[in-house]
Short mmCIF file of C-alpha atoms in Angstrom, two decimals:
data_model
loop_
_atom_site.label_atom_id
_atom_site.label_comp_id
_atom_site.label_asym_id
_atom_site.label_seq_id
_atom_site.Cartn_x
_atom_site.Cartn_y
_atom_site.Cartn_z
CA UNK I 1 0.00 0.00 0.00
CA UNK I 2 1.31 3.44 -0.92
CA UNK I 3 1.92 5.66 2.15
CA UNK I 4 -0.25 8.86 1.90
CA UNK I 5 2.58 11.36 2.26
CA UNK I 6 0.70 14.39 0.88
CA UNK I 7 -2.11 14.28 3.50
CA UNK I 8 0.51 13.81 6.22
CA UNK I 9 2.41 16.90 5.08
CA UNK I 10 -0.88 18.80 4.88
CA UNK I 11 -1.74 17.72 8.44
CA UNK I 12 1.58 19.02 9.73
CA UNK I 13 1.05 22.29 7.85
CA UNK I 14 -2.45 22.68 9.28
CA UNK I 15 -1.10 21.91 12.76
CA UNK I 16 1.61 24.56 12.45
CA UNK I 17 -0.82 27.17 11.09
CA UNK I 18 -3.41 26.42 13.81
CA UNK I 19 -0.72 26.58 16.50
CA UNK I 20 0.56 29.96 15.28
CA UNK I 21 -2.92 31.44 14.75
CA UNK I 22 -4.08 30.55 18.27
CA UNK I 23 -0.80 31.62 19.87
CA UNK I 24 -0.72 35.08 18.33
CA UNK I 25 -4.46 35.78 18.54
CA UNK I 26 -4.88 34.60 22.17
CA UNK I 27 -3.85 37.92 23.82
CA UNK I 28 -6.16 39.91 21.50
CA UNK I 29 -9.06 37.52 22.06
CA UNK I 30 -8.49 37.46 25.85
CA UNK I 31 -8.50 41.27 25.91
CA UNK I 32 -11.69 41.52 23.81
CA UNK I 33 -13.49 38.88 25.88
CA UNK I 34 -12.76 40.69 29.15
CA UNK I 35 -13.70 44.08 27.71
CA UNK I 36 -16.98 42.56 26.46
CA UNK I 37 -17.60 41.05 29.91
CA UNK I 38 -17.00 44.42 31.59
CA UNK I 39 -19.12 46.15 28.95
CA UNK I 40 -22.05 43.84 29.68
CA UNK I 41 -21.72 44.59 33.40
CA UNK I 42 -21.49 48.38 33.13
CA UNK I 43 -21.73 49.63 29.52
CA UNK I 44 -18.29 50.94 28.70
CA UNK I 45 -18.03 54.05 26.55
CA UNK I 46 -14.70 54.62 24.76
CA UNK I 47 -12.53 57.32 26.30
CA UNK I 48 -14.83 57.72 29.28
CA UNK I 49 -13.59 56.54 32.68
CA UNK I 50 -15.95 54.57 34.92
CA UNK I 51 -15.30 53.39 38.46
CA UNK I 52 -16.21 49.76 39.16
CA UNK I 53 -17.26 48.37 42.52
CA UNK I 54 -14.57 46.24 44.21
CA UNK I 55 -14.14 42.86 42.51
CA UNK I 56 -16.38 40.23 44.07
CA UNK I 57 -17.91 36.99 42.88
CA UNK I 58 -19.77 36.46 40.65
CA UNK I 59 -19.06 39.79 38.97
CA UNK I 60 -15.24 39.65 38.88
CA UNK I 61 -14.77 39.86 35.13
CA UNK I 62 -10.99 39.55 35.13
CA UNK I 63 -9.33 36.25 36.12
CA UNK I 64 -7.33 36.52 39.37
CA UNK I 65 -8.47 40.09 39.97
CA UNK I 66 -7.28 41.81 43.14
CA UNK I 67 -10.18 42.12 45.61
CA UNK I 68 -8.41 44.93 47.50
CA UNK I 69 -8.16 47.22 44.50
CA UNK I 70 -10.70 49.81 43.46
CA UNK I 71 -10.48 50.18 39.70
CA UNK I 72 -11.44 52.99 37.35
CA UNK I 73 -11.12 52.06 33.70
CA UNK I 74 -11.85 52.95 30.12
CA UNK I 75 -11.12 51.34 26.85
CA UNK I 76 -9.21 53.76 24.68
CA UNK I 77 -9.92 54.58 21.06
CA UNK I 78 -6.97 56.63 19.85
CA UNK I 79 -8.40 56.96 16.33
CA UNK I 80 -9.40 60.61 16.79
CA UNK I 81 -6.05 61.75 18.13
CA UNK I 82 -4.00 61.83 21.34
CA UNK I 83 -5.76 61.95 24.69
CA UNK I 84 -5.17 63.66 28.02
CA UNK I 85 -5.79 61.82 31.30
CA UNK I 86 -6.21 63.84 34.48
CA UNK I 87 -6.96 62.65 38.01
CA UNK I 88 -6.45 63.71 41.60
CA UNK I 89 -4.31 61.33 43.65
CA UNK I 90 -6.46 59.76 46.38
CA UNK I 91 -5.45 60.70 49.90
CA UNK I 92 -6.21 57.40 51.61
CA UNK I 93 -5.16 54.75 49.09
CA UNK I 94 -2.37 52.37 50.05
CA UNK I 95 -1.17 52.51 46.43
CA UNK I 96 -2.31 54.27 43.23
CA UNK I 97 -1.30 53.84 39.61
CA UNK I 98 -2.53 54.43 36.09
CA UNK I 99 -1.53 51.88 33.47
CA UNK I 100 -2.26 51.39 29.79
CA UNK I 101 -2.42 47.98 28.11
CA UNK I 102 -2.18 47.51 24.35
CA UNK I 103 -4.75 45.41 22.50
CA UNK I 104 -2.26 42.50 22.52
CA UNK I 105 -2.21 42.74 26.36
CA UNK I 106 1.31 44.20 26.64
CA UNK I 107 1.80 46.77 29.38
CA UNK I 108 2.69 49.93 27.47
CA UNK I 109 2.72 52.39 30.35
CA UNK I 110 2.64 52.58 34.17
CA UNK I 111 2.72 55.67 36.37
CA UNK I 112 2.33 55.35 40.14
CA UNK I 113 1.92 57.77 43.00
CA UNK I 114 5.54 57.04 43.94
CA UNK I 115 6.65 58.32 40.51
CA UNK I 116 4.71 61.54 41.13
CA UNK I 117 6.66 62.23 44.32
CA UNK I 118 4.02 63.80 46.51
CA UNK I 119 1.99 65.54 43.79
CA UNK I 120 -1.73 65.86 44.42
CA UNK I 121 -2.74 65.55 40.78
CA UNK I 122 -1.74 63.40 37.79
CA UNK I 123 -1.78 64.58 34.17
CA UNK I 124 -0.84 62.26 31.34
CA UNK I 125 -0.68 62.68 27.56
CA UNK I 126 -1.51 59.50 25.61
CA UNK I 127 -0.23 59.05 22.04
CA UNK I 128 -1.16 56.15 19.77
CA UNK I 129 0.25 54.79 16.52
CA UNK I 130 0.46 57.45 13.83
CA UNK I 131 0.41 60.33 16.28
CA UNK I 132 3.27 62.80 16.49
CA UNK I 133 4.29 63.26 20.11
CA UNK I 134 6.67 66.12 20.85
CA UNK I 135 10.32 65.15 20.43
CA UNK I 136 10.92 65.92 24.09
CA UNK I 137 8.38 63.31 25.20
CA UNK I 138 10.61 60.23 25.02
CA UNK I 139 11.88 60.35 28.60
CA UNK I 140 8.93 62.13 30.16
CA UNK I 141 7.05 60.20 32.84
CA UNK I 142 3.82 62.01 31.96
CA UNK I 143 3.69 60.88 28.31
CA UNK I 144 2.40 57.43 27.27
CA UNK I 145 3.23 55.90 23.89
CA UNK I 146 0.64 53.23 23.13
CA UNK I 147 1.40 50.62 20.47
CA UNK I 148 -2.18 49.91 19.32
CA UNK I 149 -5.11 52.18 18.44
CA UNK I 150 -7.43 50.20 20.72
CA UNK I 151 -6.10 49.89 24.25
CA UNK I 152 -7.27 49.71 27.86
CA UNK I 153 -6.59 52.20 30.65
CA UNK I 154 -6.72 51.07 34.28
CA UNK I 155 -6.48 53.22 37.38
CA UNK I 156 -5.81 51.11 40.47
CA UNK I 157 -6.15 52.26 44.06
CA UNK I 158 -5.62 49.83 46.92
CA UNK I 159 -8.14 50.09 49.73
CA UNK I 160 -7.06 49.81 53.36
CA UNK I 161 -10.16 47.72 54.09
CA UNK I 162 -12.62 46.74 51.37
CA UNK I 163 -15.32 46.02 53.99
CA UNK I 164 -15.18 49.57 55.40
CA UNK I 165 -17.99 51.05 53.31
CA UNK I 166 -17.35 54.69 54.30
CA UNK I 167 -13.69 54.66 53.30
CA UNK I 168 -14.45 52.78 50.08
CA UNK I 169 -17.14 55.33 49.18
CA UNK I 170 -14.72 58.21 49.84
CA UNK I 171 -12.05 56.58 47.67
CA UNK I 172 -14.59 55.88 44.93
CA UNK I 173 -15.62 59.55 44.95
CA UNK I 174 -11.98 60.60 44.50
CA UNK I 175 -11.47 58.04 41.71
CA UNK I 176 -14.60 59.20 39.88
CA UNK I 177 -12.95 62.57 39.24
CA UNK I 178 -10.56 61.01 36.70
CA UNK I 179 -11.09 62.39 33.17
CA UNK I 180 -10.06 61.60 29.60
CA UNK I 181 -10.27 64.20 26.84
CA UNK I 182 -8.86 64.74 23.38
CA UNK I 183 -5.54 66.58 23.52
CA UNK I 184 -5.91 70.09 22.09
CA UNK B 1 -14.15 7.72 -1.21
CA UNK B 2 -11.06 6.41 0.57
CA UNK B 3 -9.12 9.48 -0.57
CA UNK B 4 -11.73 11.84 0.90
CA UNK B 5 -11.62 10.03 4.23
CA UNK B 6 -7.81 10.24 4.31
CA UNK B 7 -7.90 13.97 3.62
CA UNK B 8 -10.60 14.59 6.23
CA UNK B 9 -8.54 12.62 8.73
CA UNK B 10 -5.46 14.68 7.84
CA UNK B 11 -7.35 17.93 8.44
CA UNK B 12 -8.69 16.63 11.75
CA UNK B 13 -5.25 15.45 12.79
CA UNK B 14 -3.72 18.81 11.88
CA UNK B 15 -6.32 20.79 13.81
CA UNK B 16 -6.03 18.50 16.82
CA UNK B 17 -2.25 18.65 16.85
CA UNK B 18 -2.28 22.42 16.47
CA UNK B 19 -4.80 23.08 19.25
CA UNK B 20 -3.29 20.49 21.59
CA UNK B 21 0.30 21.58 21.18
CA UNK B 22 -0.44 25.29 21.60
CA UNK B 23 -2.63 24.68 24.66
CA UNK B 24 0.09 22.55 26.27
CA UNK B 25 2.85 25.04 25.55
CA UNK B 26 0.81 28.05 26.71
CA UNK B 27 0.10 26.36 30.05
CA UNK B 28 3.49 24.74 30.63
CA UNK B 29 5.87 26.17 28.05
CA UNK B 30 7.47 29.44 27.10
CA UNK B 31 11.11 30.37 27.29
CA UNK B 32 13.19 28.17 29.59
CA UNK B 33 13.58 31.02 32.08
CA UNK B 34 10.03 32.44 31.72
CA UNK B 35 9.10 31.51 35.29
CA UNK B 36 10.94 31.80 38.56
CA UNK B 37 10.28 29.33 41.34
CA UNK B 38 10.62 29.99 45.05
CA UNK B 39 9.53 26.89 46.98
CA UNK B 40 5.94 26.21 45.97
CA UNK B 41 5.53 29.79 44.77
CA UNK B 42 6.10 30.69 41.13
CA UNK B 43 6.19 34.03 39.31
CA UNK B 44 6.43 35.14 35.68
CA UNK B 45 9.80 36.72 34.94
CA UNK B 46 8.42 39.25 32.44
CA UNK B 47 4.66 39.64 33.05
CA UNK B 48 3.31 42.33 30.76
CA UNK B 49 6.67 42.94 29.09
CA UNK B 50 6.56 43.32 25.28
CA UNK B 51 9.92 41.49 25.15
CA UNK B 52 8.49 38.30 26.64
CA UNK B 53 8.09 35.13 24.56
CA UNK B 54 4.69 34.57 22.84
CA UNK B 55 3.74 31.60 25.05
CA UNK B 56 4.29 33.57 28.25
CA UNK B 57 2.39 36.54 26.80
CA UNK B 58 -0.57 34.31 25.94
CA UNK B 59 -0.46 32.65 29.38
CA UNK B 60 -0.48 36.00 31.21
CA UNK B 61 -3.28 37.29 28.94
CA UNK B 62 -5.47 34.25 29.64
CA UNK B 63 -4.77 33.71 33.35
CA UNK B 64 -3.78 37.18 34.59
CA UNK B 65 -4.76 39.81 32.07
CA UNK B 66 -3.47 43.36 32.63
CA UNK B 67 -0.83 42.33 35.13
CA UNK B 68 1.62 45.07 36.03
CA UNK B 69 5.33 44.54 35.30
CA UNK B 70 7.43 43.01 38.10
CA UNK B 71 9.16 46.34 38.85
CA UNK B 72 5.70 47.50 40.00
CA UNK B 73 4.14 44.28 41.33
CA UNK B 74 5.55 40.78 41.77
CA UNK B 75 2.77 38.22 41.45
CA UNK B 76 3.56 34.83 43.00
CA UNK B 77 1.13 31.93 42.65
CA UNK B 78 1.04 28.61 44.55
CA UNK B 79 -1.15 25.61 43.74
CA UNK B 80 0.47 23.25 46.28
CA UNK B 81 1.31 23.06 49.96
CA UNK B 82 4.90 22.96 51.19
CA UNK B 83 5.01 19.17 50.79
CA UNK B 84 4.03 19.44 47.14
CA UNK B 85 0.41 18.25 47.43
CA UNK B 86 -2.23 20.09 45.40
CA UNK B 87 -4.45 22.42 47.47
CA UNK B 88 -7.63 20.50 48.13
CA UNK B 89 -10.93 21.52 49.71
CA UNK B 90 -11.35 18.71 52.25
CA UNK B 91 -8.06 19.85 53.79
CA UNK B 92 -7.23 22.71 56.16
CA UNK B 93 -4.12 24.79 55.63
CA UNK B 94 -2.21 27.42 57.54
CA UNK B 95 -0.23 30.06 55.67
CA UNK B 96 2.65 31.22 57.86
CA UNK B 97 4.57 34.36 57.06
CA UNK B 98 6.23 37.50 58.32
CA UNK B 99 6.63 41.06 57.02
CA UNK B 100 7.36 41.01 53.29
CA UNK B 101 9.81 43.38 51.54
CA UNK B 102 7.33 45.56 49.66
CA UNK B 103 5.32 48.72 50.10
CA UNK B 104 2.08 46.69 50.32
CA UNK B 105 1.32 42.99 49.96
CA UNK B 106 -1.61 40.60 50.03
CA UNK B 107 -2.52 36.91 49.95
CA UNK B 108 -5.64 36.04 47.91
CA UNK B 109 -7.38 32.71 47.37
CA UNK B 110 -8.91 31.72 44.01
CA UNK B 111 -10.87 28.77 42.72
CA UNK B 112 -10.62 28.16 38.98
CA UNK B 113 -8.88 31.59 38.73
CA UNK B 114 -11.80 33.57 40.21
CA UNK B 115 -12.65 34.80 43.71
CA UNK B 116 -14.69 32.45 45.90
CA UNK B 117 -18.13 33.61 47.08
CA UNK B 118 -18.57 33.59 50.85
CA UNK B 119 -20.87 35.18 53.42
CA UNK B 120 -18.24 37.33 55.12
CA UNK B 121 -16.90 38.73 51.81
CA UNK B 122 -13.37 37.70 52.73
CA UNK B 123 -11.19 36.96 49.69
CA UNK B 124 -7.74 38.03 50.89
CA UNK B 125 -5.60 39.17 53.77
CA UNK B 126 -3.16 42.00 53.29
CA UNK B 127 -0.46 43.93 55.08
CA UNK B 128 -3.07 46.45 56.21
CA UNK B 129 -5.82 43.95 57.06
CA UNK B 130 -3.46 41.74 59.09
CA UNK B 131 -1.99 44.84 60.73
CA UNK B 132 1.00 42.65 61.54
CA UNK B 133 3.80 45.18 61.32
CA UNK B 134 6.99 43.16 61.50
CA UNK B 135 5.38 40.36 63.53
CA UNK B 136 4.78 36.86 62.16
CA UNK B 137 1.24 36.19 60.98
CA UNK B 138 -0.90 33.21 59.99
CA UNK B 139 -3.88 32.78 57.65
CA UNK B 140 -6.27 29.83 57.97
CA UNK B 141 -7.43 28.35 54.64
CA UNK B 142 -10.29 25.87 54.90
CA UNK B 143 -13.77 25.21 53.51
CA UNK B 144 -15.57 27.70 55.79
CA UNK B 145 -12.72 30.08 56.49
CA UNK B 146 -12.74 29.18 60.17
CA UNK B 147 -10.12 30.44 62.59
CA UNK B 148 -8.19 33.66 63.01
CA UNK B 149 -7.60 35.31 59.61
CA UNK B 150 -9.72 32.74 57.76
CA UNK B 151 -9.97 32.39 54.00
CA UNK B 152 -12.93 30.26 52.81
CA UNK B 153 -12.42 27.67 50.06
CA UNK B 154 -16.20 27.54 49.58
CA UNK B 155 -18.62 24.73 48.96
CA UNK B 156 -17.25 23.04 45.84
CA UNK B 157 -14.04 21.65 44.44
CA UNK B 158 -11.89 23.17 41.73
CA UNK B 159 -8.36 24.34 41.04
CA UNK B 160 -7.32 26.31 44.12
CA UNK B 161 -4.54 28.86 43.96
CA UNK B 162 -3.06 31.31 46.44
CA UNK B 163 -1.75 34.53 44.95
CA UNK B 164 0.86 36.60 46.78
CA UNK B 165 1.23 40.15 45.47
CA UNK B 166 4.16 42.37 46.39
CA UNK B 167 3.42 45.98 45.38
CA UNK B 168 6.50 48.08 44.73
CA UNK B 169 9.01 45.55 46.03
CA UNK B 170 11.95 46.85 48.06
CA UNK B 171 15.28 47.47 46.39
CA UNK B 172 17.03 44.26 45.36
CA UNK B 173 13.94 42.04 45.67
CA UNK B 174 13.35 41.90 41.91
CA UNK B 175 16.74 40.28 41.38
CA UNK B 176 16.16 37.81 44.26
CA UNK B 177 12.59 36.75 43.45
CA UNK B 178 13.60 33.10 43.65
CA UNK B 179 15.37 33.42 47.00
CA UNK B 180 13.52 35.80 49.30
CA UNK B 181 11.62 34.38 52.27
CA UNK B 182 7.98 33.74 51.30
CA UNK B 183 5.08 32.43 53.39
CA UNK B 184 4.85 28.67 54.02
CA UNK B 185 1.65 26.80 53.13
CA UNK B 186 1.26 24.05 55.72
CA UNK B 187 -1.41 21.35 55.50
CA UNK B 188 -2.94 20.85 58.97
CA UNK B 189 -5.26 17.93 58.24
CA UNK B 190 -7.87 16.62 55.79
CA UNK B 191 -11.48 15.64 56.46
CA UNK B 192 -11.77 11.86 56.72
CA UNK B 193 -8.02 11.33 56.65
CA UNK B 194 -5.32 10.94 59.27
CA UNK B 195 -3.00 13.46 57.67
#
């Protein structure tokens, strides 16, 4: 019997193509699935920051989310130009940071309260692909260079005690003052 | 007819091999040095880093999306007790630790990668919640979260994991992620067993 070499080669080719397709699409798909899950829970609008209640089952949309973190987030559409992020730094958080994740899940930018060295307010310029950031922006801590047009912005503040409703409400009020606007 | 069957089998074999191999390598593979072990705890060397290998990137995206880089937060995960046995709901565990070299830290319990519902809304213990200062502390992990500093495993089985987060680790910790002193996970006993 003649050995069917052509189908065997085709099978190996299909295996390699399937392997590569899943591997390289997984971060994009994982990002989209979580954004969709969050969107279903609280109707995300692009470039508009919303504060979520502390992660708790069954509404923790992100795997292995931190239950001690209060999160404000927005998905970013950088198609209309660069954005400006502004927020007061909460007084009673154990830790605060703003981070931006590219569509392929890479961490493109992180700025924490420690980086801001005692400032009471954070201001950040966000540039996407095809934008022309100022030449001086390369080493600036307050300028984010994002590698994909669609991205996700997360503001994290760690609560001292997630079961202390008064302190959580106060922190949430401070977090809700975060804003995103087109850079003019 | 035989030719069609052979080609359909080849396509099926190709798809199966492709899906199986990528799933295996995402879960267990990646660059040889992609993960750092420290006892039963393990951490990704380059979580969130664009320079990481594609298997590690996919793994972080699926199991810990939007993780911060290790300079900002070191995420350790443990699925086993100190003797190497998988964390299991009929058993009771004690996590024993001391002050950790970071600005803030926490220990969180997950089942199947998500928080576990419980009446007292207790999912973690942290530096601030334990209020331990430099003193040693313990956390009790068992089905109902009984005992001082209890963490409930809930009412059904699954893949249990403890996550240890070190926010803004102290100077030098990043380079010694595999060596620093981390909490011990000690199995106390198991229901229906003389362990």
